[in-house]
PDB file of C-alpha atoms in Angstrom:
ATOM      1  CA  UNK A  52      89.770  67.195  89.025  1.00  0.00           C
ATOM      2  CA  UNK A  53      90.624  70.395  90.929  1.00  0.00           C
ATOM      3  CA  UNK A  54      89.585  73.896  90.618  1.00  0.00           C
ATOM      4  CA  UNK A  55      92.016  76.170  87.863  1.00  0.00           C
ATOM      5  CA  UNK A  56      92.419  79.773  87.400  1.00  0.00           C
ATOM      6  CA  UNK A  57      92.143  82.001  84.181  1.00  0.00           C
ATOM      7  CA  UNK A  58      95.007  83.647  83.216  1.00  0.00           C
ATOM      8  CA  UNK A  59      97.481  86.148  81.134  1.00  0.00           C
ATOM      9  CA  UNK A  60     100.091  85.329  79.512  1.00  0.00           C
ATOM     10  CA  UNK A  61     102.767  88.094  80.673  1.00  0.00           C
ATOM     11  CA  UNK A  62     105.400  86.693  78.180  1.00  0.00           C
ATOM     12  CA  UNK A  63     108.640  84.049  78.494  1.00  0.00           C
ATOM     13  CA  UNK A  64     111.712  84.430  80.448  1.00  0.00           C
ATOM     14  CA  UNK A  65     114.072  82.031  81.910  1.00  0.00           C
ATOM     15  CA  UNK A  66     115.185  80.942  85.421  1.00  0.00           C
ATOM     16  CA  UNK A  67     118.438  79.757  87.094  1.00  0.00           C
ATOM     17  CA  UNK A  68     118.198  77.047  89.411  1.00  0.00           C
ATOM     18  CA  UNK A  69     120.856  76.208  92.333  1.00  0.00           C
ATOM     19  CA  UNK A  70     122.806  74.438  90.116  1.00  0.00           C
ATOM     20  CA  UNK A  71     123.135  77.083  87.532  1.00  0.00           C
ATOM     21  CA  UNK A  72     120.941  75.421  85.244  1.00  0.00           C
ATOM     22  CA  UNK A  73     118.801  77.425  82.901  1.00  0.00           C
ATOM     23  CA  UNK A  74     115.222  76.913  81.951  1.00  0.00           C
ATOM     24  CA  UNK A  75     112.639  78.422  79.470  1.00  0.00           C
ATOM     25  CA  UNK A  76     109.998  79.814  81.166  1.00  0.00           C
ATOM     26  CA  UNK A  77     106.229  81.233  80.808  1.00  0.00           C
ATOM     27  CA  UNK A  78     104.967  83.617  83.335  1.00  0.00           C
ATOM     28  CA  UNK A  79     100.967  83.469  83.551  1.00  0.00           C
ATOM     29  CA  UNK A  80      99.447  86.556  85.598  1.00  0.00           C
ATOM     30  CA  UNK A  81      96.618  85.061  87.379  1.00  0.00           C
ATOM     31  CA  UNK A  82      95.146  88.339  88.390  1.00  0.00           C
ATOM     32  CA  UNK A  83      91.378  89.182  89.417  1.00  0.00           C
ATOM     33  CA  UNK A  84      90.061  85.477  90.099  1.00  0.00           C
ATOM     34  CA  UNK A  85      86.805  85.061  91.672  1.00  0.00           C
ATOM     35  CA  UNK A  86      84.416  82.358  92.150  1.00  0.00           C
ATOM     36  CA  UNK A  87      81.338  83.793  90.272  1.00  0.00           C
ATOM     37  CA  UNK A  88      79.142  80.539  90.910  1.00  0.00           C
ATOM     38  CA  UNK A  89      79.009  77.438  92.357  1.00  0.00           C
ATOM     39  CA  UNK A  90      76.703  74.073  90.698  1.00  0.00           C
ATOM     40  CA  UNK A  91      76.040  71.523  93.016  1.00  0.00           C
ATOM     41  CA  UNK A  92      75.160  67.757  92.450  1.00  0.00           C
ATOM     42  CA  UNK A  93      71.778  68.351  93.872  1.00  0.00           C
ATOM     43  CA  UNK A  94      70.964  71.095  91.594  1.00  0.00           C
ATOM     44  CA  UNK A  95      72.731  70.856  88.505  1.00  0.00           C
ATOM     45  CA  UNK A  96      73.834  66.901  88.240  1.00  0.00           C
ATOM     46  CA  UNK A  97      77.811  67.641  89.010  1.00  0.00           C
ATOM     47  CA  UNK A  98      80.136  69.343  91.119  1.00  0.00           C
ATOM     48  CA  UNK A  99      81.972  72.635  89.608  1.00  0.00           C
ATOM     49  CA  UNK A 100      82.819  76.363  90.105  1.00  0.00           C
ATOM     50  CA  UNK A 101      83.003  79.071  87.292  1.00  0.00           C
ATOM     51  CA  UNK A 102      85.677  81.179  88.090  1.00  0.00           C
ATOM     52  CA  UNK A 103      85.928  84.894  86.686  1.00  0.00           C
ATOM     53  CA  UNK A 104      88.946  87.057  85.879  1.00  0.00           C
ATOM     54  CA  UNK A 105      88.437  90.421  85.712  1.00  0.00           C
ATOM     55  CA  UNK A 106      88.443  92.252  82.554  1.00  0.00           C
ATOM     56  CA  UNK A 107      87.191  95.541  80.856  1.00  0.00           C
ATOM     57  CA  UNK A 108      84.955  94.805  78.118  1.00  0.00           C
ATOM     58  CA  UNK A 109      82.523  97.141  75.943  1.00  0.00           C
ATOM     59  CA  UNK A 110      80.501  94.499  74.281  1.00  0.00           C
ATOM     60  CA  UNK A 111      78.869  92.977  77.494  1.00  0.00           C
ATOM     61  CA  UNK A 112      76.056  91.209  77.146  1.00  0.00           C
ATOM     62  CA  UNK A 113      72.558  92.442  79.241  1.00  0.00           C
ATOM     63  CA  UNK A 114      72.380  88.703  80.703  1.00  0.00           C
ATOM     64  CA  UNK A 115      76.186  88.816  81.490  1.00  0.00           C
ATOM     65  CA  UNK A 116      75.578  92.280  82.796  1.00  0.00           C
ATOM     66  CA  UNK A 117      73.128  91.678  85.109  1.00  0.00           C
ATOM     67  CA  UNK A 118      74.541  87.904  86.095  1.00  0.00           C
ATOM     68  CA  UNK A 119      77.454  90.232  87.315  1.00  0.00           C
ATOM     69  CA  UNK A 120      75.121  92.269  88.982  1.00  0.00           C
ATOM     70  CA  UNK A 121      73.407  90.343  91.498  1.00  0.00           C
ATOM     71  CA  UNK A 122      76.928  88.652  91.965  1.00  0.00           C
ATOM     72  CA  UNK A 123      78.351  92.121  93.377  1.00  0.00           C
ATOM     73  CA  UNK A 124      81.545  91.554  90.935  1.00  0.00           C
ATOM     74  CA  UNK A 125      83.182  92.878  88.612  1.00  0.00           C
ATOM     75  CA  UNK A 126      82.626  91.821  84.892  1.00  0.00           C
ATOM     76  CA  UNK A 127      85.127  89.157  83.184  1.00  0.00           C
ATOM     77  CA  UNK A 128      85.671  86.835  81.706  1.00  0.00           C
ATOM     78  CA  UNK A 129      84.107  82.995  82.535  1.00  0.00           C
ATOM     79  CA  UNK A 130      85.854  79.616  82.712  1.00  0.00           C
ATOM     80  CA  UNK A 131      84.162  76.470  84.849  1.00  0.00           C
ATOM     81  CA  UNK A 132      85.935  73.509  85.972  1.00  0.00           C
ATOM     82  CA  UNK A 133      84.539  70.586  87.313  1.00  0.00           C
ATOM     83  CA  UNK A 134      85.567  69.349  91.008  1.00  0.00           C
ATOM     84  CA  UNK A 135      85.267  66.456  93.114  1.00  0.00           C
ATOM     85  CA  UNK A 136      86.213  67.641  96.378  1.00  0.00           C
ATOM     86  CA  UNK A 137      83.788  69.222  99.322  1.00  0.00           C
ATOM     87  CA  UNK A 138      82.832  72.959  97.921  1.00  0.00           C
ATOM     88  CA  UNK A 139      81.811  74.320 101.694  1.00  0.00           C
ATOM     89  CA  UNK A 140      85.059  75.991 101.898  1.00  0.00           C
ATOM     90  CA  UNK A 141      84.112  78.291  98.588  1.00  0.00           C
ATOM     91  CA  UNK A 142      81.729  81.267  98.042  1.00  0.00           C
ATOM     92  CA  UNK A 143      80.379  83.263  95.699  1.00  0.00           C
ATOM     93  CA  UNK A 144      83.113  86.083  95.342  1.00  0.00           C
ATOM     94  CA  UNK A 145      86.025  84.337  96.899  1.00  0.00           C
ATOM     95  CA  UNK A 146      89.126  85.865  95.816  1.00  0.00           C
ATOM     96  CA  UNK A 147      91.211  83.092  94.253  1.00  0.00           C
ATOM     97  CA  UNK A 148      95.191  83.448  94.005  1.00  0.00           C
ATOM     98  CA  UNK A 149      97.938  81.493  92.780  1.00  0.00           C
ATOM     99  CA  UNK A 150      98.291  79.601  96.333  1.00  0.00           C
ATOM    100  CA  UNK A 151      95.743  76.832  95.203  1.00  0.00           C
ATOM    101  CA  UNK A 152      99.195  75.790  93.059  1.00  0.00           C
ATOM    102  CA  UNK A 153     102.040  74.207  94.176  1.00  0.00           C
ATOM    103  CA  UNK A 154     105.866  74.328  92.964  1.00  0.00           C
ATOM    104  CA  UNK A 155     106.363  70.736  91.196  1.00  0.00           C
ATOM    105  CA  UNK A 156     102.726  70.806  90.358  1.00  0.00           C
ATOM    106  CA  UNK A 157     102.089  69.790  86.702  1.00  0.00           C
ATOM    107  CA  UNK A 158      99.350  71.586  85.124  1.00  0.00           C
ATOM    108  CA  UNK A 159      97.270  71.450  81.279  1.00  0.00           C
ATOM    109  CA  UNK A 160      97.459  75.158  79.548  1.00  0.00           C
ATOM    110  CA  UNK A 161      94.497  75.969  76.922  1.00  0.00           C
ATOM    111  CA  UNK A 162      94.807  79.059  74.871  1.00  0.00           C
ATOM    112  CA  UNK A 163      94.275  79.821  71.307  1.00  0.00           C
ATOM    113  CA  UNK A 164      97.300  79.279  69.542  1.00  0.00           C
ATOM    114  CA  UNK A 165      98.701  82.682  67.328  1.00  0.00           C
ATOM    115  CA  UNK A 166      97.446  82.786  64.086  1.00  0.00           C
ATOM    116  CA  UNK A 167      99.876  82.343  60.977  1.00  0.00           C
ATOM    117  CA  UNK A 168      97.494  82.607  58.217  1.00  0.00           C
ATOM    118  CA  UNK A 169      97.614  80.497  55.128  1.00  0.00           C
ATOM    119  CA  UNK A 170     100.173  77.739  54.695  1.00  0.00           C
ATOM    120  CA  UNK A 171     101.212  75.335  52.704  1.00  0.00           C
ATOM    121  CA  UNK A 172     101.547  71.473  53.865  1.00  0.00           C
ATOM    122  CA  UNK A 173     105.217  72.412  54.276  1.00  0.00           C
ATOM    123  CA  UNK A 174     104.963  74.880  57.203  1.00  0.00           C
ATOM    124  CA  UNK A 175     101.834  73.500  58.250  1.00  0.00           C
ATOM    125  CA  UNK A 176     102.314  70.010  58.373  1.00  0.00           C
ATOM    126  CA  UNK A 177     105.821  69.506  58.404  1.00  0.00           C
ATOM    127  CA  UNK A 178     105.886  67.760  54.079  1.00  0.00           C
ATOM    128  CA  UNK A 179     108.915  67.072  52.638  1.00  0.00           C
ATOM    129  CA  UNK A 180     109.975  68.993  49.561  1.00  0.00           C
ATOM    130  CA  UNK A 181     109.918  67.553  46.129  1.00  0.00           C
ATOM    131  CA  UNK A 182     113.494  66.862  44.290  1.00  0.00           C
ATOM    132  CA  UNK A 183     114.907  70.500  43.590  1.00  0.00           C
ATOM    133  CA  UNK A 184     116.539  69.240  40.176  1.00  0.00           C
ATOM    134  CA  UNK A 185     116.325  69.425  36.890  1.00  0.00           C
ATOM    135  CA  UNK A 186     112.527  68.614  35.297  1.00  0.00           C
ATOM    136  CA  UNK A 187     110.547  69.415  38.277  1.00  0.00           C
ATOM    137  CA  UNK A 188     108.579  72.652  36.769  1.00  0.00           C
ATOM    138  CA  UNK A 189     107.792  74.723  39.671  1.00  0.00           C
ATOM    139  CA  UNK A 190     106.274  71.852  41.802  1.00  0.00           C
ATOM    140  CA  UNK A 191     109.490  71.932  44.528  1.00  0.00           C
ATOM    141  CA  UNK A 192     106.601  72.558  47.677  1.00  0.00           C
ATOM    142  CA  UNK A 193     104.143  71.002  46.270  1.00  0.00           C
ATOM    143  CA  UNK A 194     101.946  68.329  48.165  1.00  0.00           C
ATOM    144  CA  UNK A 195     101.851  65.967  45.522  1.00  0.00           C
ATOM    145  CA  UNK A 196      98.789  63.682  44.322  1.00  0.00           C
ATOM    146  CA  UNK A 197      95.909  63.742  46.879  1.00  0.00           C
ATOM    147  CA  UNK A 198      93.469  61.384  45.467  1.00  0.00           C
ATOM    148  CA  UNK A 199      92.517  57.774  45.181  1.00  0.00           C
ATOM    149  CA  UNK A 200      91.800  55.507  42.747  1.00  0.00           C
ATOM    150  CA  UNK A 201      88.330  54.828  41.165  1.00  0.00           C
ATOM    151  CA  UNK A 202      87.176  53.269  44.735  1.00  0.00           C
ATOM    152  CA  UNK A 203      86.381  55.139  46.626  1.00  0.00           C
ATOM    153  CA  UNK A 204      86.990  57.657  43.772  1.00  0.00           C
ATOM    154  CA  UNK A 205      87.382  60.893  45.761  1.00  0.00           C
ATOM    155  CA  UNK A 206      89.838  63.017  48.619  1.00  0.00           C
ATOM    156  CA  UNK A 207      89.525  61.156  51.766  1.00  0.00           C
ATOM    157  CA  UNK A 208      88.128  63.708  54.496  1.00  0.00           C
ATOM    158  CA  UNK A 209      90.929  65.070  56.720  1.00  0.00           C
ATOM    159  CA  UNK A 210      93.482  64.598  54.243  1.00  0.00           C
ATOM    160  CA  UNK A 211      96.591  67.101  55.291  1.00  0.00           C
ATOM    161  CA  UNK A 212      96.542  70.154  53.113  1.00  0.00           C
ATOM    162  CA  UNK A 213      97.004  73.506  52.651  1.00  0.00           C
ATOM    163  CA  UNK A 214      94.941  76.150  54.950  1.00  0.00           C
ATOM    164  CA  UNK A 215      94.131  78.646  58.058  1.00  0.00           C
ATOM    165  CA  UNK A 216      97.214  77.583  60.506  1.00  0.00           C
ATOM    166  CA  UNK A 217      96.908  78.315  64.027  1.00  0.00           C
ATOM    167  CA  UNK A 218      94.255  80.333  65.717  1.00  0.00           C
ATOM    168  CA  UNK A 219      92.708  77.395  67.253  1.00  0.00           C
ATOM    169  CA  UNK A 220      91.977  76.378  70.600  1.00  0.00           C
ATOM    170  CA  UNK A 221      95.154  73.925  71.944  1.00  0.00           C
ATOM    171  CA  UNK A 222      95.743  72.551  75.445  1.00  0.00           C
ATOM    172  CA  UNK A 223      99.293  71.744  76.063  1.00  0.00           C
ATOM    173  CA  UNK A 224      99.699  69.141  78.827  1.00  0.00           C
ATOM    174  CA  UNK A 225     102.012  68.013  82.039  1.00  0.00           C
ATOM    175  CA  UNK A 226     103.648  71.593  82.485  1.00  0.00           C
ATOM    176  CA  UNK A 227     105.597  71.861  85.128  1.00  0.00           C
ATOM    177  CA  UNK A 228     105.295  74.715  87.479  1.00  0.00           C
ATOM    178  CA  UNK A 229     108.743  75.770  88.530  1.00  0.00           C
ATOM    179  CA  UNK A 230     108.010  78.840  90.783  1.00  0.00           C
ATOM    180  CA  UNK A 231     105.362  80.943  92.338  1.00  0.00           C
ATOM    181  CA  UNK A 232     104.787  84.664  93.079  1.00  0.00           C
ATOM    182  CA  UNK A 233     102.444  84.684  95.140  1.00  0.00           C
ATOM    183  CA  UNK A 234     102.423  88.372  95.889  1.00  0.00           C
ATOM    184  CA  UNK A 235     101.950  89.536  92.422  1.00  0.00           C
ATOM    185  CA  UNK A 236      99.867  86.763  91.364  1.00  0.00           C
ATOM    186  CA  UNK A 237     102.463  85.389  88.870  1.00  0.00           C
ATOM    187  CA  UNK A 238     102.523  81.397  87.775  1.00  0.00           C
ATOM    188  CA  UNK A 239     106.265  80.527  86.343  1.00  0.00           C
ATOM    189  CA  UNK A 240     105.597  77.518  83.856  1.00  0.00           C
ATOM    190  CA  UNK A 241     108.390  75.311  82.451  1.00  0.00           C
ATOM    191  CA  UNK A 242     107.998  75.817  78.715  1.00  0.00           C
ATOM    192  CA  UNK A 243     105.790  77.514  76.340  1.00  0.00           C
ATOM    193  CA  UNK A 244     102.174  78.200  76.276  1.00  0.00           C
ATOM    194  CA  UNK A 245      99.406  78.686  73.198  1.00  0.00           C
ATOM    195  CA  UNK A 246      98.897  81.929  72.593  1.00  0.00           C
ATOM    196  CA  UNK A 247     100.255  85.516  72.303  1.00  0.00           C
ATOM    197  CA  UNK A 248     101.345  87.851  75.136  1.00  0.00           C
ATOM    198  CA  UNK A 249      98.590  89.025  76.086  1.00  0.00           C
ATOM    199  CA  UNK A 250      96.005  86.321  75.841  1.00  0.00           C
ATOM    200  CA  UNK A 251      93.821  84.913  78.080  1.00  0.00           C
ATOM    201  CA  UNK A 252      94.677  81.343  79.100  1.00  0.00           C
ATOM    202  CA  UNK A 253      93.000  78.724  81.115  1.00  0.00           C
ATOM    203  CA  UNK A 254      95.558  76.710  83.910  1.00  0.00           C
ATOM    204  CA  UNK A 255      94.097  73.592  85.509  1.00  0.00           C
ATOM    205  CA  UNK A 256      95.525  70.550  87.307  1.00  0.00           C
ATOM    206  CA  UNK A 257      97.246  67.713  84.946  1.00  0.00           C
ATOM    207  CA  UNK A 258      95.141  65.281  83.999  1.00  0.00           C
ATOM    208  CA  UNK A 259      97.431  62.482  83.719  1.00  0.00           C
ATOM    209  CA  UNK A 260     100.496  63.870  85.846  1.00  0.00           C
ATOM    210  CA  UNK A 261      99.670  64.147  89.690  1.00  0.00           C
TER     211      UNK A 261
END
């Protein structure tokens, strides 16, 4: 695995390409990227670097504080990703940009999805409706009967119901990267991303597309 970046998600657009053909795009802002520390095999048992992206915050903690203290950066937010290539070529405080990515690349997004509240297994699982006719007493979304019979006598655990939608943690994978500003920092990804504009998401090389 190779070394990601944390990003923002700056919103969707969509690009033309030479043959006219229109795509939906996200545009990730990979801003304020810095290696914050490096764990070796020796010392820790694996090979990673936790990367930080700059961000204001009020709440910091005094370990985080001081962690970015003797680090000379600024505070942010932290992300680590495992690597198996040579780590001589990082530092602490090595500015990272989106160069480490390539156009064609194909990349896994994590962010936490936007939150919709609570549903019913209609929305939130995708349930069929129950006959809109005659003798169906306000029952129409409905999910129907849930349990068993007398063995094993009770709701199976994970059964699809109602409840909280969204604001979870998702990773969508194989996203293709379709163009790169490299002077503003700016990842264009085919597709959507979790999350609102605004939120923080973490971009990382696919793990099953090369």
């Amino acid at each position: 695995m190779s070394i990601g970046l944390i990003g923002k998600k700056s919103g969707m657009s969509r690009l033309f390409l030479e043959d006219g053909e229109s795509i939906p795009v996200t545009a990730v802002s990979v801003c304020g990227n810095f290696v914050a520390d490096i764990k070796t095999k020796e010392k820790n048992g694996y090979n990673a670097l936790v990367v930080s992206k700059t961000k204001k915050s009020n709440n910091l903690t005094k370990a985080k504080s001081e962690f970015f203290r003797k680090i000379n950066i600024d505070p942010g937010s932290l992300s680590e990703f495992k690597v198996d290539s040579d780590l001589d070529s990082y530092a602490i405080g090595k500015h990272l940009t989106a160069e480490i990515f390539e156009i064609g690349q194909y990349v896994d997004v994590t962010g936490t999805s936007k939150g919709k509240g609570y549903a019913g297994v209609i929305k939130r699982h995708n349930f069929a409706m129950q006959d809109a006719t005659h003798g169906n007493s306000l029952a129409h979304r409905a999910h129907g009967s849930i349990g068993q019979c007398q063995t094993p006598g009770r709701v199976w655990k994970g059964k699809k119901m109602s409840g909280q939608m969204g604001n979870v943690q998702e990773t969508v994978q194989s996203l293709k990267i379709v163009d790169l500003d490299i002077e503003n920092n700016v990842i264009y990804i085919k597709g959507a991303v979790p999350g609102f504009t605004g939120s923080e998401v973490k971009i990382k090389p696919s793990n099953k597309k090369s």
